[in-house]
XYZ file of C-alpha atoms in Angstrom:
502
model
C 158.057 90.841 -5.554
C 159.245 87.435 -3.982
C 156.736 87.517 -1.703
C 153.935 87.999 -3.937
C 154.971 85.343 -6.452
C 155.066 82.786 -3.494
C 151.956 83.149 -2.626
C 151.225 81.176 -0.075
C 148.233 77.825 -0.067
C 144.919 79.252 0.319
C 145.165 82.546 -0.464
C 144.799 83.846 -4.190
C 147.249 82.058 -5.885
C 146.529 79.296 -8.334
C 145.788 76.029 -6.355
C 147.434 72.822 -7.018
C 146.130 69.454 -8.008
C 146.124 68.544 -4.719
C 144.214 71.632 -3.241
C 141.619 70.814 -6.454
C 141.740 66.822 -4.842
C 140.597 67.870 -1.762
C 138.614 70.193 -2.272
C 136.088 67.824 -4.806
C 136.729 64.727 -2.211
C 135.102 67.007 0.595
C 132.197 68.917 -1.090
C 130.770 65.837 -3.295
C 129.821 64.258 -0.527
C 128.559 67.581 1.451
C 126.058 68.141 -1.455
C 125.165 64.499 -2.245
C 124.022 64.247 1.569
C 122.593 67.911 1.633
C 119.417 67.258 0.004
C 117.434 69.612 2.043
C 120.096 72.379 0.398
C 119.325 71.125 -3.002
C 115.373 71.120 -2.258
C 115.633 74.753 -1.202
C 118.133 75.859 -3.916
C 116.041 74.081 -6.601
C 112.857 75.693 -5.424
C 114.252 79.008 -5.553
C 115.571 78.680 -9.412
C 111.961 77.420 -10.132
C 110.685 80.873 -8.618
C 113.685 82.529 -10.084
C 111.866 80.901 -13.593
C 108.754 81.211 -12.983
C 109.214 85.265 -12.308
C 111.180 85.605 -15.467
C 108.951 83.720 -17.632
C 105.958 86.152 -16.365
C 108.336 88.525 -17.586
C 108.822 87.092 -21.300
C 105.392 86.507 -21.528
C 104.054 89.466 -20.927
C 106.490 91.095 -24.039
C 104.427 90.460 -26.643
C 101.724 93.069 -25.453
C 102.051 96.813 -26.571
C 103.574 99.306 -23.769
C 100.902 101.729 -24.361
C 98.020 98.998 -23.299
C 99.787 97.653 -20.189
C 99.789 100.950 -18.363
C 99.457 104.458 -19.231
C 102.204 105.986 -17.611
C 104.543 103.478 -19.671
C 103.043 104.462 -22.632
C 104.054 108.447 -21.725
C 107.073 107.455 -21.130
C 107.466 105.150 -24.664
C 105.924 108.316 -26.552
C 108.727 110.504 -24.732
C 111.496 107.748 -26.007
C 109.858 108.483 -29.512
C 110.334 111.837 -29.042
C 113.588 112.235 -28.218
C 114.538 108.883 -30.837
C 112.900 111.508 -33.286
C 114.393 114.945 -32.370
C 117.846 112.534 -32.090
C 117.415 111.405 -35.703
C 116.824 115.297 -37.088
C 119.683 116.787 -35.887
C 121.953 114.042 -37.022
C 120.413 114.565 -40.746
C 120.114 118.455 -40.351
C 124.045 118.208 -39.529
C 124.730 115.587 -42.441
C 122.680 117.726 -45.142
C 125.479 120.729 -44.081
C 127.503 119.428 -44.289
C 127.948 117.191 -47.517
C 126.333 118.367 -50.771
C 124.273 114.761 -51.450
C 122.322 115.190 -48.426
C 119.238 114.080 -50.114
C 120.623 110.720 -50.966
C 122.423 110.822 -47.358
C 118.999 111.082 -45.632
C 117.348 109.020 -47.241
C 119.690 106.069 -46.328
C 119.947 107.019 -42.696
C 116.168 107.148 -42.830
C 115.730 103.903 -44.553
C 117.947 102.344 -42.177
C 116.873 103.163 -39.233
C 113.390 102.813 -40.090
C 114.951 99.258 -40.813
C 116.176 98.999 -37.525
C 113.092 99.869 -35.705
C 110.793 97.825 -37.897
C 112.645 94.409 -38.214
C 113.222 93.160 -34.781
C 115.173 89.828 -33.868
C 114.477 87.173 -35.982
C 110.950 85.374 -35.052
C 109.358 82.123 -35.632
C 106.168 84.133 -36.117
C 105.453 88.041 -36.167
C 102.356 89.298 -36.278
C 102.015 92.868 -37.092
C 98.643 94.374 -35.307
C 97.445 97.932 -35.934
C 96.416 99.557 -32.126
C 93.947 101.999 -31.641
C 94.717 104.288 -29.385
C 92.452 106.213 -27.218
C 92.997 109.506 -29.431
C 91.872 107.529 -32.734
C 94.995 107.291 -33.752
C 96.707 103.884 -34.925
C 99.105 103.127 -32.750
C 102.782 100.510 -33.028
C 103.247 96.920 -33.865
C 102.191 93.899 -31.436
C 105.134 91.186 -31.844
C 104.133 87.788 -31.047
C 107.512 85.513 -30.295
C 105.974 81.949 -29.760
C 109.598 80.694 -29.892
C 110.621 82.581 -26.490
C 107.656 81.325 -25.328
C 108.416 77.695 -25.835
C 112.262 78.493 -24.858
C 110.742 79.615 -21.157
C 108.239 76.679 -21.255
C 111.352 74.182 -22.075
C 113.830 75.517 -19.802
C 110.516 75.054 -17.092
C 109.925 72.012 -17.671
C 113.691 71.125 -17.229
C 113.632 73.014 -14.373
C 110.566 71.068 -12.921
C 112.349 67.502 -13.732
C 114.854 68.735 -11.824
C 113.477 69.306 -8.885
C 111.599 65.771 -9.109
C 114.749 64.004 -9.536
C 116.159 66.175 -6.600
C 112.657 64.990 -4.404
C 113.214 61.212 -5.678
C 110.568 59.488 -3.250
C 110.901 61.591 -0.403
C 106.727 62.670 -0.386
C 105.896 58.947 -0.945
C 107.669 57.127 1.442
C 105.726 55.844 4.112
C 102.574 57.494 2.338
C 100.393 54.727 4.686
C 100.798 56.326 7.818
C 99.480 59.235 7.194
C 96.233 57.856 4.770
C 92.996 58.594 5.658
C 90.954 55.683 6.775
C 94.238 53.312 7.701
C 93.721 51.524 10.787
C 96.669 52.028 13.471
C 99.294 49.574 13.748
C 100.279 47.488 17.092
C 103.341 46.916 18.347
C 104.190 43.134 19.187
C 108.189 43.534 19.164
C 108.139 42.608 23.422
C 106.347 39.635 22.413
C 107.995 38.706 19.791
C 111.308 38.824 21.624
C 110.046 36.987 24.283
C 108.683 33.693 21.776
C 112.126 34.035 19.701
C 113.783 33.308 23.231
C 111.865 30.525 24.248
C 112.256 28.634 20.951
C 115.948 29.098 21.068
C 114.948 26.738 24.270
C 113.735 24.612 22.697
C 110.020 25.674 23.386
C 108.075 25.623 19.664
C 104.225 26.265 20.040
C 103.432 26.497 16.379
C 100.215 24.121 16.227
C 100.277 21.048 13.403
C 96.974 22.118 12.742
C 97.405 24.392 9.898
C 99.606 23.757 6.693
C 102.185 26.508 6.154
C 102.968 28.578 3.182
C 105.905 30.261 2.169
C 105.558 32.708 -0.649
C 108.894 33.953 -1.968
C 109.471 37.451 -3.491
C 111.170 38.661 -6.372
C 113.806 36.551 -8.390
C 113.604 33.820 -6.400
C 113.392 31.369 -9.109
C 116.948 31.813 -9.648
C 118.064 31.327 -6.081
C 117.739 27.151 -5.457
C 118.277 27.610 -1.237
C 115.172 30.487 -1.086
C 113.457 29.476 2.268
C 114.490 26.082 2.272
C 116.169 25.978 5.216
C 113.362 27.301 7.002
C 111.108 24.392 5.239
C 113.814 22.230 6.078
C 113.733 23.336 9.723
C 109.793 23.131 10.007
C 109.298 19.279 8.812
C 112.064 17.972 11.050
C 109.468 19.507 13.614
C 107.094 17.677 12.276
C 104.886 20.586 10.384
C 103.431 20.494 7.128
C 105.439 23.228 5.242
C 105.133 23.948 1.223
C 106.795 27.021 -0.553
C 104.567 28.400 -3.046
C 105.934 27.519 -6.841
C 104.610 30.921 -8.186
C 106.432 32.842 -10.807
C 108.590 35.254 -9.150
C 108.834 37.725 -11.742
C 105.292 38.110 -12.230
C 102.842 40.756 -11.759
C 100.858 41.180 -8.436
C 97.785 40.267 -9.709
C 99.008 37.352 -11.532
C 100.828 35.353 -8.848
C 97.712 36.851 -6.349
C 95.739 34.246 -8.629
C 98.118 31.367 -8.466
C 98.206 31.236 -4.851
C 94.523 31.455 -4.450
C 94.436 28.276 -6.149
C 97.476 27.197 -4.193
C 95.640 27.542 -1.144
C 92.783 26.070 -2.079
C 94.353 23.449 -3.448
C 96.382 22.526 0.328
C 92.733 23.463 1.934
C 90.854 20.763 -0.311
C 93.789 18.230 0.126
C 94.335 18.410 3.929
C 91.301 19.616 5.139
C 93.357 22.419 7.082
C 94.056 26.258 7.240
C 96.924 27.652 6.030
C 98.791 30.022 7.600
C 101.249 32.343 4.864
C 104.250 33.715 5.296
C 105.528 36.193 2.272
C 108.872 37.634 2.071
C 109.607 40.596 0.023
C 107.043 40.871 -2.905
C 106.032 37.319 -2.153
C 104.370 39.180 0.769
C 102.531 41.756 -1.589
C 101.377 38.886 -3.931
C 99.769 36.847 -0.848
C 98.415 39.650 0.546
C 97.141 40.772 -2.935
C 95.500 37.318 -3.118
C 93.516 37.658 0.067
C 92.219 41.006 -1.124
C 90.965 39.926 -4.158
C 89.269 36.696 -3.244
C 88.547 36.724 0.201
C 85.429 35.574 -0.227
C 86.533 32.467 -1.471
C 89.771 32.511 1.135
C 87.593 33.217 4.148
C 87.353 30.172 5.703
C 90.574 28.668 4.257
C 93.244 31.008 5.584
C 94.360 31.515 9.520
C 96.191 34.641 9.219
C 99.016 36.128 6.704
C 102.765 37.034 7.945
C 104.600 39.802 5.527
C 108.103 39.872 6.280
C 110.276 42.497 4.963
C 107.817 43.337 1.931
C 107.143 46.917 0.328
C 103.489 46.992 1.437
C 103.670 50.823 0.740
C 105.903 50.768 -2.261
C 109.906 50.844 -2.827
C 112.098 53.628 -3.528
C 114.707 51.303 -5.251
C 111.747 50.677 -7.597
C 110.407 54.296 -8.051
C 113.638 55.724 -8.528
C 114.248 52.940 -11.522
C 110.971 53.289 -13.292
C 109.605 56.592 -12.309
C 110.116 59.128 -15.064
C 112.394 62.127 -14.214
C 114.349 59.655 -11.875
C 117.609 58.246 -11.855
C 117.002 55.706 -13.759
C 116.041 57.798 -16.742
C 119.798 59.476 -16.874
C 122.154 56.140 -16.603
C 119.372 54.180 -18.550
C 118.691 51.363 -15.437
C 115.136 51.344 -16.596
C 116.433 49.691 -19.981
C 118.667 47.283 -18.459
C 115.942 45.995 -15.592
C 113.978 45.598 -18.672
C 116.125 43.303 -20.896
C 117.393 41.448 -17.314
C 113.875 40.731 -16.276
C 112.251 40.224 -19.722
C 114.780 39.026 -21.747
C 117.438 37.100 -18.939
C 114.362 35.932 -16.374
C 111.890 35.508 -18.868
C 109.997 37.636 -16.846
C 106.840 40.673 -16.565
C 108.638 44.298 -16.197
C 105.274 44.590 -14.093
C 106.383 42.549 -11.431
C 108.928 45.579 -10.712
C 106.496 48.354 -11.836
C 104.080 46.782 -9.158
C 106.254 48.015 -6.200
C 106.372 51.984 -7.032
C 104.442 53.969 -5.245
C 102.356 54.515 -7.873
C 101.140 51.187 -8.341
C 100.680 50.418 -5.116
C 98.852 53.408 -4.111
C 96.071 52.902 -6.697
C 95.683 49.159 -5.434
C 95.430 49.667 -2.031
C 93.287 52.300 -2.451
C 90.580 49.454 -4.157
C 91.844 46.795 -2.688
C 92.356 46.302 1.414
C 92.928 43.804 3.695
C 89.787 42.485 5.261
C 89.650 43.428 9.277
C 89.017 40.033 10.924
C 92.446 38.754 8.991
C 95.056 38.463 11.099
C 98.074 39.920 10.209
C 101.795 40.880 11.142
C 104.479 42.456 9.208
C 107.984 42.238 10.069
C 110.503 45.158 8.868
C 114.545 45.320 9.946
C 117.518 47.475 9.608
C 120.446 46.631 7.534
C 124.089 47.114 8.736
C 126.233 49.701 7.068
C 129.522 48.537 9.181
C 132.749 47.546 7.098
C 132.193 44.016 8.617
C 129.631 42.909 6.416
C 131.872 43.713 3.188
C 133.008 40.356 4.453
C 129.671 39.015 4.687
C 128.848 35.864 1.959
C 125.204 34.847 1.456
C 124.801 31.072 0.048
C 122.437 31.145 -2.648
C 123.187 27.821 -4.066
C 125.478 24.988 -3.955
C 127.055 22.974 -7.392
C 127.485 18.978 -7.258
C 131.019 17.752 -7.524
C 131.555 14.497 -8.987
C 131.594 11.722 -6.194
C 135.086 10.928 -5.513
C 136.291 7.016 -5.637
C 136.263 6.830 -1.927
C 132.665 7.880 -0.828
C 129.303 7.225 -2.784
C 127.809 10.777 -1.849
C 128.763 13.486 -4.224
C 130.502 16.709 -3.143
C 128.607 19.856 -2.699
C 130.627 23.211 -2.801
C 128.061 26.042 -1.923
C 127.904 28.987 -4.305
C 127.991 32.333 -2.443
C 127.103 36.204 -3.147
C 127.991 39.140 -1.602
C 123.861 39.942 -0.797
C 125.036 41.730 2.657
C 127.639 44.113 0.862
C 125.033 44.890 -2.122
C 121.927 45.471 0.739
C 124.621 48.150 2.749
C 125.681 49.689 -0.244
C 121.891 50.397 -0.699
C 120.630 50.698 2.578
C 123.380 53.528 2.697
C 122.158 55.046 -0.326
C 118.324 55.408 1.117
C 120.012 56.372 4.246
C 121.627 59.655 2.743
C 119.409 60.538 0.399
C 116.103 60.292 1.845
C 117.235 59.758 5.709
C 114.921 56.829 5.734
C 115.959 53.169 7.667
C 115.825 50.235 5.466
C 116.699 46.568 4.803
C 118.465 47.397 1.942
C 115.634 47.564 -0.454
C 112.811 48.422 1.102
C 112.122 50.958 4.053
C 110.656 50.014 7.513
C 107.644 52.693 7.356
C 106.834 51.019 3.901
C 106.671 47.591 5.489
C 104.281 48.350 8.326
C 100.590 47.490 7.114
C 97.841 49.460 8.752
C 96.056 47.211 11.167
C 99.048 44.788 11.755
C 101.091 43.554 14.278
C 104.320 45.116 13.686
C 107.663 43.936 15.007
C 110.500 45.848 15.047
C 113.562 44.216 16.117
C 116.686 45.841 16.924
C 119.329 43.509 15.453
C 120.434 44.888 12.663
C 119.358 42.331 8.997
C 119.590 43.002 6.090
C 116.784 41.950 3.343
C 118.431 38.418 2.136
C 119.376 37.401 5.084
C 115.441 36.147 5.896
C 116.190 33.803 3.356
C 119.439 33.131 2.302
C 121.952 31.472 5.287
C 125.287 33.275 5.583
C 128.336 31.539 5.800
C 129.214 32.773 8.884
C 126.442 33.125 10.778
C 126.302 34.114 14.941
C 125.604 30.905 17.033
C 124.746 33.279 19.690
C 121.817 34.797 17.590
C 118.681 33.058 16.288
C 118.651 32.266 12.799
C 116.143 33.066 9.591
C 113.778 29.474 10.484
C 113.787 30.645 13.983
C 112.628 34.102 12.960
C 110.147 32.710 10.903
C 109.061 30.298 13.486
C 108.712 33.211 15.646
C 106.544 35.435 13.446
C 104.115 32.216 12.459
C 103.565 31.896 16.528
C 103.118 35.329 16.983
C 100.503 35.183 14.106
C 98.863 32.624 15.656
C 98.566 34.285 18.742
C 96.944 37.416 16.658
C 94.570 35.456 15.544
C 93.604 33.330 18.610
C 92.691 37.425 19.838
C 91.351 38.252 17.465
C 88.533 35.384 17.467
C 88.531 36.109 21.269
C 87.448 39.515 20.877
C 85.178 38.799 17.839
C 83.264 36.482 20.198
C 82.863 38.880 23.047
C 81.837 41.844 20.341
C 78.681 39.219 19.313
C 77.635 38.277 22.554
């Protein structure tokens, strides 16, 4: 008896608190990072559904017309129902002396039983001929069952397309039809980034250069200005595009049209653009729309860590059935952008797959335009917990002493926020990624793509860190890098163009 009322951990006893503990802490994350599981265990409850709703639907329809030998056996069950129900009144009439009244309420009532089925929304009684002449039972139409199965499908189907997410979109481009193949310039990229850090810049002053920033940059003061701080100490004629950052493709596409145009008609040079993030969609959207009027005033277009494809951060907000339809983010990104920013909610929509699917599929890249697009990896290591982005920096009052003011820099967390997500994508979809946006969605077909293998996360390109490696190029140098590259790209490009007409 002792030995049975110790019963020992792990057997089946009751478990404590700390069995329960340990047991949540180690299967959460087993089925949070077992998606495949979850695809295959949701698939079979929809064909567990699906088979059971053939099976509700079908029991509206008489027994006797779905197959004959069910409809002997439903006349034998009516048989014996009916030789059941005379014995038990033949008995009952011996043996009490109102047998008449007796009968007649066991008749009533089970004639009751038989005839008034579960309550239905809508019954419709049907008189069946059968083959013999004969009319034959009742044809019960229960529209609510049916729209009980159809609910609990549907719920059933937005389960499985929360469980998918954006795993059948991402990186949708490489396998298109009609996408031109991508090049690989990472060796030559590494080999320009080294030679700067020398000290050897070959970016011409021949063009003007054009930095488009991506989304909510309007609220970060520093966005690319180092690297436009960086380019006219060299000398170069460097602008960053004052476009409305949380504004729909198609809108800020417009603006910097007339942005370029507006350098090309002032200093009678070509502009090369570099777009980071959805600054890179918008510029690239802009040459797609009006490259006839961009033809001969653009040199080439640099996309750096931009959701050419689409994002899954932004699908999984917006997309319906998603995550962001059960902790309401959709709501929130609506009153932050609309309501905080002053902003479109299309500026976000633009980046689903969705969106971006339907414009590429009008609206491509022209062929002779020389392009590269530049995707990285973030970091997931405890180290860059530690990690502080400077977004901005607040004035001080100038102290008696000195006549310069005081500038304390205001700093973010960016590189713990991009792990945190990078991590998510990572488990979930067991896709690499900046942070926000995934390095198959940020190859475009026909590019140069470079592929580095330091790890960076997506605001690093254009927000300094505190604390960053002197041994390791920094975000101007990168850029530099990629605009050299691009110039490069196109200097081939023209080469072979020239050989193909002659």
């Amino acid at each position: 008896m002792r030995e049975c009322a110790n019963t020992k951990r792990g057997e089946s006893g009751n478990p404590s608190a700390e069995d329960n503990d340990s047991l949540i802490e180690g299967l959460i994350p087993q089925l949070f990072t077992s998606v495949s599981v979850l695809n295959e265990a949701a698939s079979y409850v929809a064909q567990t559904t699906s088979y059971f709703t053939g099976c509700f639907s079908d029991s509206s329809v008489d027994p006797g017309l779905r197959d004959p030998r069910s409809s002997a056996l439903h006349e034998e069950e009516l048989v014996t129902f009916s030789s059941r129900e005379s014995a038990v009144t033949t008995a009952r009439t011996n043996g009490n002396q109102n047998s008449s009244a007796t009968q007649s309420i066991i008749s009533q009532s089970d004639v009751a039983a038989i005839a008034a089925p579960p309550v239905y929304t809508e019954v419709s009684r049907t008189r069946i001929e059968e083959p013999s002449g004969h009319s034959g039972g009742l044809q019960l139409s229960n529209n609510t069952g049916r729209s009980g199965m159809s609910i609990f499908q549907g719920l059933i189907d937005r389960a499985l397309r929360t469980v998918r997410g954006s795993a059948d979109d991402i990186g949708w481009l490489q396998s298109a039809s009609g996408m031109p193949s991508v090049e690989d310039g990472t060796d030559r990229f590494m080999e320009i980034l080294e030679d700067i850090r020398h000290g050897i810049h070959k970016v011409p002053n021949s063009v003007v250069y054009l930095l488009v920033p991506g989304l909510f940059s309007n609220h970060g003061p520093l966005y690319f200005v180092d690297t436009k701080t960086k380019f006219s100490k060299m000398g170069l004629t460097c602008h960053i595009a004052k476009i409305h950052s949380e504004a729909s493709v198609e809108r800020n596409a417009r603006e910097i049209k007339d942005y370029v145009e507006e350098i090309y008609w002032g200093s009678g040079k070509r502009v090369l653009i570099l777009g980071h993030s959805k600054g890179g969609v918008d510029a690239a959207a802009a040459l797609s729309l009006y490259w006839s009027d961009l033809r001969e005033k653009v040199a080439g277009l640099a996309l750096a860590q931009s959701p050419y494809g689409g994002s899954p951060i932004a699908s999984d907000i917006l997309r319906e059935g998603q995550l962001g339809d059960y902790v309401n983010v959709r709501k929130l990104m609506e009153i932050l952008i609309c309501k905080v920013m002053k902003g479109d909610m299309q500026a976000l929509e633009d980046l689903t797959y969705d969106r971006r699917k339907k414009f590429l599929m009008q609206h491509q890249l022209p062929e002779e335009l020389p392009v590269v697009s530049f995707h990285t990896e973030a970091s997931i290591s405890p180290a860059v917990l530690a990690t502080l982005s400077r977004v901005a920096h607040a004035e001080l009052p100038a102290p008696l002493s000195t006549a310069e003011a005081a500038k304390l820099p205001v700093v973010v967390p960016l590189g713990a926020a991009m792990a945190a997500c990078a991590q998510l994508l990572q488990m979930r979809y067991r896709e690499k990624s900046d942070g926000l946006v995934t390095c198959r969605d940020a190859e475009v077909p026909g590019s140069t793509v470079v592929r580095p293998k330091r790890k960076l996360d997506h605001a690093w390109m254009v927000y300094s860190s505190l604390y960053d490696d002197a041994s390791e190029a920094d975000a101007s140098q990168v850029c530099e890098a990629l605009l050299t590259l691009l110039v490069e790209v196109g200097q081939k490009k023209k080469h072979e163009s020239t050989n193909k007409d002659e």
